[in-house]
Short mmCIF file of C-alpha atoms in Angstrom, two decimals:
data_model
loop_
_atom_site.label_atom_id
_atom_site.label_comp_id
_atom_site.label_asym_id
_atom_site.label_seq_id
_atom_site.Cartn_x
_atom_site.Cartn_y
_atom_site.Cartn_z
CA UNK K 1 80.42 -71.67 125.96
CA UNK K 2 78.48 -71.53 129.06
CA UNK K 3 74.92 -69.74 128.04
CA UNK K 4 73.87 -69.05 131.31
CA UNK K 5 76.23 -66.26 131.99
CA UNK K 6 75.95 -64.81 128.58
CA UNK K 7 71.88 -64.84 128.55
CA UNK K 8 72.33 -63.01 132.15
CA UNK K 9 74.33 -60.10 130.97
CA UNK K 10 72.31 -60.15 127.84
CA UNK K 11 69.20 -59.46 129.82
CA UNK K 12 70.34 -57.07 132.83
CA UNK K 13 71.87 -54.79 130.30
CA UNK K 14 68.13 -54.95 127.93
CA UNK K 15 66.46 -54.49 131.77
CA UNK K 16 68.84 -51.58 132.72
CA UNK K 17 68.37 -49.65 129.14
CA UNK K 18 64.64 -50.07 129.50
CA UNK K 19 64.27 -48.49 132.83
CA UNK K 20 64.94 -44.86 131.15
CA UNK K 21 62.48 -45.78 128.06
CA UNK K 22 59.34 -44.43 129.68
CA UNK K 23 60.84 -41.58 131.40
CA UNK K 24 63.96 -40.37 129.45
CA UNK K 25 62.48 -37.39 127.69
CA UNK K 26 60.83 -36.56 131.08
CA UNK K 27 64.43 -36.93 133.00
CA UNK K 28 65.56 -34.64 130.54
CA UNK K 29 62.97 -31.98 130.95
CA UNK K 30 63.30 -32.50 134.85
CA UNK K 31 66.90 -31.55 134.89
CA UNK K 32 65.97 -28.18 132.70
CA UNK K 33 65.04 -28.44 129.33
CA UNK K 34 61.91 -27.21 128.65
CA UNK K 35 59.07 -28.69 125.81
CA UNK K 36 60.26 -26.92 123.34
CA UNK K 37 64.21 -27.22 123.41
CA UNK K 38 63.94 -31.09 124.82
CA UNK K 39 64.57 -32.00 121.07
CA UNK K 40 67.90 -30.25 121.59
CA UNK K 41 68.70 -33.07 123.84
CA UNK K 42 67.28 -35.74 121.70
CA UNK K 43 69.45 -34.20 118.94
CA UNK K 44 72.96 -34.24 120.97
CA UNK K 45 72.22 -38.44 121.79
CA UNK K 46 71.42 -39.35 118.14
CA UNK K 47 74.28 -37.05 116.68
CA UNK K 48 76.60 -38.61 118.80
CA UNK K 49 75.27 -42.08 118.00
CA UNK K 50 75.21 -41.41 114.35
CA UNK K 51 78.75 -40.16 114.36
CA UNK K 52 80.29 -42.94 116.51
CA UNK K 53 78.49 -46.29 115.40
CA UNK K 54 80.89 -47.53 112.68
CA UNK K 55 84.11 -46.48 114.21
CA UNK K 56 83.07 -48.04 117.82
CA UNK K 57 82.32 -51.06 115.71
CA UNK K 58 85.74 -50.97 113.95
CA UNK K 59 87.26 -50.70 117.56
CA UNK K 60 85.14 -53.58 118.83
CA UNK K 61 86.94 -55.58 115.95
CA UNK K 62 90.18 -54.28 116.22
CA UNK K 63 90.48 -54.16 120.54
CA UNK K 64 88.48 -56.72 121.98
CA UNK K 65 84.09 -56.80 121.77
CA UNK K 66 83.90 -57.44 125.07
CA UNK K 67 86.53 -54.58 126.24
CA UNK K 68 84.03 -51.89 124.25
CA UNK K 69 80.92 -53.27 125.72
CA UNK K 70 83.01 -52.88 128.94
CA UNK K 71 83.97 -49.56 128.10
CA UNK K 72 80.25 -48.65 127.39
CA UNK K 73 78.51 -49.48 130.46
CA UNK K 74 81.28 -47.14 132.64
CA UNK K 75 80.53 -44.55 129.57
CA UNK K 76 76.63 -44.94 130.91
CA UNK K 77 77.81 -44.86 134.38
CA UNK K 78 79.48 -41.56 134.07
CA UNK K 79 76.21 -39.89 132.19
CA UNK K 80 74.08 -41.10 134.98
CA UNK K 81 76.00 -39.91 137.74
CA UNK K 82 76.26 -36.36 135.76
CA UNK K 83 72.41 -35.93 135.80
CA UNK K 84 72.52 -37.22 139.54
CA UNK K 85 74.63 -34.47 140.84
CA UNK K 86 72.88 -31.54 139.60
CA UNK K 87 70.53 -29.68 137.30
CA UNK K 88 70.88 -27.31 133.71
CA UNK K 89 70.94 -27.30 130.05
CA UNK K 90 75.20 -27.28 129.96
CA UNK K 91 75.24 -30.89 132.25
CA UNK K 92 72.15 -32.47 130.47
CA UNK K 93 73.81 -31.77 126.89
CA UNK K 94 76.99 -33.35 128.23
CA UNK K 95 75.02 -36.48 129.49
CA UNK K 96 72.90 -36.93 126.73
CA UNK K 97 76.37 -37.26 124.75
CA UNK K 98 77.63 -39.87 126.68
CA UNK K 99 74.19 -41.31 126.29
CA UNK K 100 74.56 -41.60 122.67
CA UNK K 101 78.18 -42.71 123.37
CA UNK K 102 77.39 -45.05 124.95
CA UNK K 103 74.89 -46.32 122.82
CA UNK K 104 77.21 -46.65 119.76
CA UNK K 105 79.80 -48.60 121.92
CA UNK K 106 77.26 -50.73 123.30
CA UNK K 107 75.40 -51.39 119.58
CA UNK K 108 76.56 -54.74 118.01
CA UNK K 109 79.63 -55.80 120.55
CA UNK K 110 78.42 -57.85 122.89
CA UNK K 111 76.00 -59.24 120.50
CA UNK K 112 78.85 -60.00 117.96
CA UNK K 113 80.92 -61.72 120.63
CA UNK K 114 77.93 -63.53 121.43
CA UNK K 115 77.60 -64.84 117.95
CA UNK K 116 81.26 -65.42 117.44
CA UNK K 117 81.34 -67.92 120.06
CA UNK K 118 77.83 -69.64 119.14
CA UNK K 119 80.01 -70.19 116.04
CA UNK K 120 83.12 -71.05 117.28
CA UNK K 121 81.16 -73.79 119.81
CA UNK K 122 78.53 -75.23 117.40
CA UNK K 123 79.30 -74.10 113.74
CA UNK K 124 77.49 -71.84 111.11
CA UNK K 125 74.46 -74.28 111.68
CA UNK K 126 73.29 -72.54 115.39
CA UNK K 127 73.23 -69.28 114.05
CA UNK K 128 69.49 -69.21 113.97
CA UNK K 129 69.53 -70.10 117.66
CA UNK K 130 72.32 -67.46 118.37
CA UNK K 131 70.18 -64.46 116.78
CA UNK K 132 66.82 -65.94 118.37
CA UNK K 133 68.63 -65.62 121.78
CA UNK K 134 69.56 -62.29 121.05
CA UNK K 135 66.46 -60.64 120.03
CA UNK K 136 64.22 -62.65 122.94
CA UNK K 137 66.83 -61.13 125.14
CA UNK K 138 66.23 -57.48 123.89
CA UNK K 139 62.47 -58.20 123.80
CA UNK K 140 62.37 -59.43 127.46
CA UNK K 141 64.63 -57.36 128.93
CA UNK K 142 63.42 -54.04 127.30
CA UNK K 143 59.77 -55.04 128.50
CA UNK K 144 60.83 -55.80 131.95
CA UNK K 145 62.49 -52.82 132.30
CA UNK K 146 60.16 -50.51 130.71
CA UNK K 147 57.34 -51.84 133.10
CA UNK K 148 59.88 -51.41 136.12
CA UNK K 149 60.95 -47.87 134.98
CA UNK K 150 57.08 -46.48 135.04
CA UNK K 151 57.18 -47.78 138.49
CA UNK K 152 60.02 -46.39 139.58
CA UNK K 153 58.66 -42.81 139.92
CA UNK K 154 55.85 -43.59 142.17
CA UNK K 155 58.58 -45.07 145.22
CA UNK K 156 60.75 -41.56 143.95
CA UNK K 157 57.99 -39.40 145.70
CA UNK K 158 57.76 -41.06 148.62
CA UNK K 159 61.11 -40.69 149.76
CA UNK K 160 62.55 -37.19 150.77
CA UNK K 161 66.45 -38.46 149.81
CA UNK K 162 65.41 -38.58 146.22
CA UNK K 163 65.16 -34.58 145.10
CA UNK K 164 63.82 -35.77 141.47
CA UNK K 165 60.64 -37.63 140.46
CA UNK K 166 63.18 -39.85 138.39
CA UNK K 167 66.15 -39.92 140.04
CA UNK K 168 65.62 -43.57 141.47
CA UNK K 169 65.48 -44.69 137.55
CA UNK K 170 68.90 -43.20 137.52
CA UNK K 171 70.27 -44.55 140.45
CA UNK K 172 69.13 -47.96 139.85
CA UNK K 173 70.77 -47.39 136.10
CA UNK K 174 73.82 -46.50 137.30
CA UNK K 175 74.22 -49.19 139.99
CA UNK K 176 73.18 -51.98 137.40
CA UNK K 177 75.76 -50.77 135.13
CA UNK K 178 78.15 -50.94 137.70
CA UNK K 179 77.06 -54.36 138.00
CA UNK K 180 77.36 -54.88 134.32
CA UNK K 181 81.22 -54.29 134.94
CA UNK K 182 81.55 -56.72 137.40
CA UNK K 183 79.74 -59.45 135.38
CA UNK K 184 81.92 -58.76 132.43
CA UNK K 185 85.13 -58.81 134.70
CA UNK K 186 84.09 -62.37 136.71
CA UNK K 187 82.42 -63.99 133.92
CA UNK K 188 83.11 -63.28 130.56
CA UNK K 189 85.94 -64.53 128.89
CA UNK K 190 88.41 -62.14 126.64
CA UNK K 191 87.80 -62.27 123.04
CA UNK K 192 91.31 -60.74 122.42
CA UNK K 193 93.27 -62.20 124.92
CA UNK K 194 96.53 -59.84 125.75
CA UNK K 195 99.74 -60.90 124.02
CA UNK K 196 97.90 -63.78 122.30
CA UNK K 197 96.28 -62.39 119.52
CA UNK K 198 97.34 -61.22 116.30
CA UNK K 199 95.53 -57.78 115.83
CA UNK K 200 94.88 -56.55 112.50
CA UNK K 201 96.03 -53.06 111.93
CA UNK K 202 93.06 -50.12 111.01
CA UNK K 203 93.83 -49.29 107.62
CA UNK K 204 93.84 -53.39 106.53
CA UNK K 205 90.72 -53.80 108.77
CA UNK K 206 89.29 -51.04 106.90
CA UNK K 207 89.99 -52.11 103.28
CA UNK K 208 88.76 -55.79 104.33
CA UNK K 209 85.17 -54.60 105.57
CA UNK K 210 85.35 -52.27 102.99
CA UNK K 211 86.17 -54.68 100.36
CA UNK K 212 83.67 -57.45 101.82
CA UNK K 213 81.10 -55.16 101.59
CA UNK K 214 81.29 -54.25 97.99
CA UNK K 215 81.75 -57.51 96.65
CA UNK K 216 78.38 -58.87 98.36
CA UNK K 217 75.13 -57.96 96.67
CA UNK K 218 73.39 -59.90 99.89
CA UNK K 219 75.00 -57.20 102.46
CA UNK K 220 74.15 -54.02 100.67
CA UNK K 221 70.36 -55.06 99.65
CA UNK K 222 69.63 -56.14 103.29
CA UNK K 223 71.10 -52.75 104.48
CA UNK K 224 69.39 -50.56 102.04
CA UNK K 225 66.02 -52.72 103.13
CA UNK K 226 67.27 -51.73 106.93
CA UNK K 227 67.07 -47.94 106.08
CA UNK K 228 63.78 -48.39 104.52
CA UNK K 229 62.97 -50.64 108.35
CA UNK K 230 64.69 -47.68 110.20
CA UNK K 231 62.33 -45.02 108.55
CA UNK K 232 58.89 -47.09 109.22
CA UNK K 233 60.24 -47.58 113.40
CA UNK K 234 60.60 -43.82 113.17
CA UNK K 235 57.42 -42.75 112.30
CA UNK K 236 55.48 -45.41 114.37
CA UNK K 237 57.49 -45.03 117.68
CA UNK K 238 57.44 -41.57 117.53
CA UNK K 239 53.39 -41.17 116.71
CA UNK K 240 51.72 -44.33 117.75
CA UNK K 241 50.87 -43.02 121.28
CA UNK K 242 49.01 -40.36 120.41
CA UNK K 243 47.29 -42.00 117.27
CA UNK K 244 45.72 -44.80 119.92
CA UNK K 245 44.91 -42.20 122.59
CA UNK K 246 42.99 -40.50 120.02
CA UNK K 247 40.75 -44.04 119.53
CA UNK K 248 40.49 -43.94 123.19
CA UNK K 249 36.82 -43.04 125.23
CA UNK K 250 38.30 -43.46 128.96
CA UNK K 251 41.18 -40.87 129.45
CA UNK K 252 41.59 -42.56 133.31
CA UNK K 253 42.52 -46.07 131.39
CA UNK K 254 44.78 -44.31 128.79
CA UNK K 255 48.33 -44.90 130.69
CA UNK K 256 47.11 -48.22 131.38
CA UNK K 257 46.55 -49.35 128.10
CA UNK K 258 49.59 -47.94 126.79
CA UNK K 259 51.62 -50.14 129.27
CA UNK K 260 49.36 -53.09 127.82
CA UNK K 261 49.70 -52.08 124.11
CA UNK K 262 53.57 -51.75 125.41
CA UNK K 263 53.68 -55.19 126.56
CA UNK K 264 52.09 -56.85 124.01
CA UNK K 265 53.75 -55.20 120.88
CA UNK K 266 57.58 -56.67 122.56
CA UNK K 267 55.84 -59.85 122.96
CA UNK K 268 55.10 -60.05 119.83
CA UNK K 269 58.28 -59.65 118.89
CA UNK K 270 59.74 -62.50 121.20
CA UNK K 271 57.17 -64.50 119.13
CA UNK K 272 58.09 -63.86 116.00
CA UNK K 273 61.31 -64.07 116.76
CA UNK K 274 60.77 -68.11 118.15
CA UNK K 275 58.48 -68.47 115.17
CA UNK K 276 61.38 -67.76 112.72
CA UNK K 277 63.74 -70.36 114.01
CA UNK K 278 61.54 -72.91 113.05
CA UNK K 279 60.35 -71.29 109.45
CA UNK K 280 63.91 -71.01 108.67
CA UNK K 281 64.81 -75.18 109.69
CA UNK K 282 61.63 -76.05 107.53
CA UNK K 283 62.95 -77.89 104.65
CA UNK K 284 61.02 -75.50 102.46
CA UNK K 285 61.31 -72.26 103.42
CA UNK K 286 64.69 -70.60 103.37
CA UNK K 287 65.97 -67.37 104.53
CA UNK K 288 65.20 -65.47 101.37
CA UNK K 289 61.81 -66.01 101.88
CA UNK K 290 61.10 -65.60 105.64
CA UNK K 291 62.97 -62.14 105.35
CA UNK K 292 61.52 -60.70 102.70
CA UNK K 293 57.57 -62.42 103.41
CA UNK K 294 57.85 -60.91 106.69
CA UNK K 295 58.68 -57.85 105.69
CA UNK K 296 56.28 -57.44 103.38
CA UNK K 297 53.70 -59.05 105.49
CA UNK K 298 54.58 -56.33 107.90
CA UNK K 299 54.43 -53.14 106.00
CA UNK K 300 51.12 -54.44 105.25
CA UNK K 301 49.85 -54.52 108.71
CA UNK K 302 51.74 -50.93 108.86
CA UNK K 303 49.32 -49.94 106.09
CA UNK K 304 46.27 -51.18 107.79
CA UNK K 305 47.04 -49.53 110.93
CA UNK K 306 47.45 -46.65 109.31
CA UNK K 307 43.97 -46.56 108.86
CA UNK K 308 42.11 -48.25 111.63
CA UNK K 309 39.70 -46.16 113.55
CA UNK K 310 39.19 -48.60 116.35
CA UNK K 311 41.58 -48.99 119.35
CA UNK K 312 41.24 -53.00 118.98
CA UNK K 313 41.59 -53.08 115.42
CA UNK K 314 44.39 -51.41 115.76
CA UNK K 315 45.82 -52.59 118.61
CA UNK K 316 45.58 -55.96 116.76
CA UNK K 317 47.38 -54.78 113.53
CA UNK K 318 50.37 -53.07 115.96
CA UNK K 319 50.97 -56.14 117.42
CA UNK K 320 50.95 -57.78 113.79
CA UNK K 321 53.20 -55.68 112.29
CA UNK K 322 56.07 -56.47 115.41
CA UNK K 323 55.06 -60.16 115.15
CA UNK K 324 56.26 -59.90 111.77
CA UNK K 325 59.53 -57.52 112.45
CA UNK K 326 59.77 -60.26 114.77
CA UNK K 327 60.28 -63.55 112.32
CA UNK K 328 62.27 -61.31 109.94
CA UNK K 329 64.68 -60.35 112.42
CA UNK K 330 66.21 -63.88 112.77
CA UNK K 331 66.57 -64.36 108.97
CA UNK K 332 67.80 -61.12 108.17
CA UNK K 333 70.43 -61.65 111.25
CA UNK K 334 71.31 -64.73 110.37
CA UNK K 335 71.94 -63.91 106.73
CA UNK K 336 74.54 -61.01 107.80
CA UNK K 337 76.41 -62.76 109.82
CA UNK K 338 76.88 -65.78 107.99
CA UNK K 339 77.91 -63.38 105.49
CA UNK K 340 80.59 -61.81 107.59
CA UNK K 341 84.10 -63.30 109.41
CA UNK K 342 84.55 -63.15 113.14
CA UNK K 343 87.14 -60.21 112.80
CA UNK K 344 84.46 -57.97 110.96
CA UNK K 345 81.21 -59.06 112.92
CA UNK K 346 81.12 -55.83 114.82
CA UNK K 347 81.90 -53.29 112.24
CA UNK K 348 78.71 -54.80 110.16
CA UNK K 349 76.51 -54.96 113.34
CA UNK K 350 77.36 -51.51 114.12
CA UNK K 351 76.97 -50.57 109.76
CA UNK K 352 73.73 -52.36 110.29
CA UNK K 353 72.78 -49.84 113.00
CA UNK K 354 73.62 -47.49 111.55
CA UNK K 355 71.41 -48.12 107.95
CA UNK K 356 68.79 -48.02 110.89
CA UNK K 357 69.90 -45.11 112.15
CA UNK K 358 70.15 -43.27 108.53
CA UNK K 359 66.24 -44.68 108.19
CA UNK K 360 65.28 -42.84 111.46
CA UNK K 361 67.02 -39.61 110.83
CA UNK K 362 65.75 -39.59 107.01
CA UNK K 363 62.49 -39.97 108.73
CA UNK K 364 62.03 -37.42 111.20
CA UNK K 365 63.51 -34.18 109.29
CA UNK K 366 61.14 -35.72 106.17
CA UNK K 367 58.12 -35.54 108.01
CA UNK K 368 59.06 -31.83 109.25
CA UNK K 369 60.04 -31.18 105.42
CA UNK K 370 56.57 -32.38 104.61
CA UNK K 371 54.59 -30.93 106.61
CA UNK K 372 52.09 -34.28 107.09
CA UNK K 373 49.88 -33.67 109.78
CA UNK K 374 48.18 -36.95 109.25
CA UNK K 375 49.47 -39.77 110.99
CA UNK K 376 47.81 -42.53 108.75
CA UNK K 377 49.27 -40.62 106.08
CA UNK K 378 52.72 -40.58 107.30
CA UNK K 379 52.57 -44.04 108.23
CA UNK K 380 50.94 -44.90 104.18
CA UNK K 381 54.03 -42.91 103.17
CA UNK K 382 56.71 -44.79 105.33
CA UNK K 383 55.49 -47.99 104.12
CA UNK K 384 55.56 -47.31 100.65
CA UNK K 385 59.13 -45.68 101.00
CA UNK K 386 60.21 -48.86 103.06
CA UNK K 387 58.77 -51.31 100.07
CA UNK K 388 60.62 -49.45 97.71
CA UNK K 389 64.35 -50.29 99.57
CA UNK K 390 63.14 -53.74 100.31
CA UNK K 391 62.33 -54.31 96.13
CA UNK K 392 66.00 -55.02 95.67
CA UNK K 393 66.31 -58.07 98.05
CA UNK K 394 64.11 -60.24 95.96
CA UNK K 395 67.54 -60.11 93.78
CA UNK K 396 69.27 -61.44 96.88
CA UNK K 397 70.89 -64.78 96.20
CA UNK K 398 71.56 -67.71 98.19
CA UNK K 399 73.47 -70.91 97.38
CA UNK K 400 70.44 -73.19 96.64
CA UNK K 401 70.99 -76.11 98.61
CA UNK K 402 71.58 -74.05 101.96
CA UNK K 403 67.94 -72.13 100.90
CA UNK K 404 66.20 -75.23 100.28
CA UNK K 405 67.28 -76.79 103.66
CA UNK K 406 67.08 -73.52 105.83
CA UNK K 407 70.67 -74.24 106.90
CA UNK K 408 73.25 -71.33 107.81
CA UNK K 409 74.55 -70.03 104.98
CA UNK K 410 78.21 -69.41 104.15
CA UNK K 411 80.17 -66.56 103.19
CA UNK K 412 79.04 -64.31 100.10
CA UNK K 413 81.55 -62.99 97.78
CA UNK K 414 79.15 -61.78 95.29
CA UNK K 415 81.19 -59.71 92.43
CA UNK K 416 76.91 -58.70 90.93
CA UNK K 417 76.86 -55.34 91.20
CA UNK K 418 73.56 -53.73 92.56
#
């Protein structure tokens, strides 16, 4: 497998989604939603993404991961354009639904091919590598981009062709999608070749993942952890802006910070995630225990940010807590998917997601339920709800002599129930 090519599209397509991280709420409200329906918008992308996750991961399976990823960036394409050519609440619904379609297609496929032919090249033994590469990818490319798509506006208002503040970060979304295509096209090989593979039809495809899923104890507990993951990323990506500004003496340095804060929370991340590599090879610390220290190391910092009252302490703790999401990232990746056969690897990336997803969701209408006007509090609650789905992974088990050596570990057919 030539890596090169790979780590390229792996990174233009992280650069490309993060040049609409700063600004998409803004895009949104530019094109005619106002402050107080922009959640309407919001709610369209996440419904859609909900709704389409697992069956665009069945597809990826079942047609080709690198055809859906394909079929993903033109789905991005075709949102972009729609918020290029005009204005009003009707058109940005519409885009923010191929948004979140393009989302779900997009979650897990390339990344599953990715790790299908790490395996196919070097066996279950460069897994670790594999998921390391993909999460230093995401972490790079998202930063790059979000840094570039704060940019963006500033050369948008100096040039009378552009009739939106944001309309460059569009543009230059839609042409690097475009790109995307190409790339995928020229360089990337077919996973599913046409006429040479033996597909598996829906229903068995169904009952397999189905059936895989029940009978492993190690696949449920690290999803049901995920929710708990997906509910704590909810609450702090949603309120940790305003929590720091509130620390803050110097209003003319706030926007500058937060690009710094920005930066150094997804480099934290890249660390961790190089860290873990090299926890999980120790010949004494297996994946069991990286994923679920980490974790636990991490809602702690969570906790502790919850309460700082100092931008630097809690700057400090932020970057901490991602550090840690960081190193648990590569066990808990590499766990799955040694878990999982190459004809299923999408449909759990995309069930993965979607535990996420559930988290996220369970989070935001909770907090509304609830009523918390504290954000330490809401964080303090998070956490604690997040420990609680992470308390059954300490049940997880491992064949001993892969978790003593921090090798890859095999398929689990568990038949505990839990």
């Amino acid at each position: 497998m030539n890596m090169h090519r790979y780590t390229a599209v792996l990174l233009l397509s992280w650069f490309s989604q993060g040049l609409l991280v700063p600004v998409l709420s803004l895009v949104f409200m530019e094109k005619g939603l106002s402050l107080s329906n922009l959640t309407l918008g919001i709610g369209v992308y996440s419904a859609v993404v909900v709704l389409l996750e697992i069956p665009t991961g069945v597809a990826a399976d079942l047609l080709g991961k690198r055809n859906i990823f394909l079929l993903s960036q033109l789905t991005g394409a075709a949102a972009f354009l729609l918020l290029l050519m005009g204005s009003g609440v009707l058109r940005i619904l519409a885009a923010a639904g191929l948004l979140g379609a393009a989302r779900a297609l997009s979650s897990g496929s390339f990344e599953a091919l990715v790790i299908e032919r790490y395996r196919q090249d070097g066996g279950p033994d460069r897994l670790p590598s594999a998921i390391r590469l993909l999460s230093v990818s995401e972490s790079v490319g998202l930063s790059a981009g979000s840094l570039a798509g704060g940019l963006l506006p500033l050369f948008s208002r100096r040039f009378p062709v552009f009739s939106g503040a944001y309309d460059l970060n569009l543009l230059l979304r839609l042409l690097l999608s475009l790109v995307l295509v190409l790339l995928l096209l020229l360089l990337i090989p077919r996973d599913l070749p046409a006429g040479t593979e033996k597909r598996t039809p829906l229903g068995a495809h169904l009952r397999q993942s189905t059936s895989l899923l029940r009978g492993s104890m190690l696949l449920r507990r690290i999803l049901l952890a995920g929710m708990g993951i997906g509910l704590v990323l909810c609450v702090l990506e949603s309120y940790w802006q305003p929590k720091f500004l509130g620390m803050l003496d110097t209003p003319e340095a706030e926007t500058f910070l937060l690009g710094v804060l920005s930066l150094l929370y997804m480099a934290s991340v890249a660390g961790g995630n190089l860290l873990s590599e090299k926890l999980v090879r120790s010949s004494r610390i297996g994946f069991k225990s990286v994923f679920i220290g980490a974790r636990l190391a991490m809602l702690s910092f969570v906790a502790l940010a919850a309460v700082s009252l100092r931008p630097l302490s809690f700057a400090l703790c932020y970057c901490l807590l991602y550090f840690c999401f960081g190193i648990s990232n590569i066990a808990e990746g590499t766990m799955i998917n040694a878990a999982v056969p190459d004809e299923n690897r999408a449909t759990f990336l995309s069930l993965q997601s979607f535990a996420l997803q559930l988290g996220a969701i369970a989070a935001a209408f909770g907090s509304s339920l609830l009523g918390v006007r504290s954000v330490g509090t809401l964080w303090l609650l998070a956490s604690g709800m997040a420990l609680v789905l992470l308390l059954p992974s300490l049940k997880i088990r491992l064949p001993s002599a892969r978790e003593k050596t921090g090798g890859a570990v095999p398929p689990v057919q568990e038949k505990t129930s839990g």
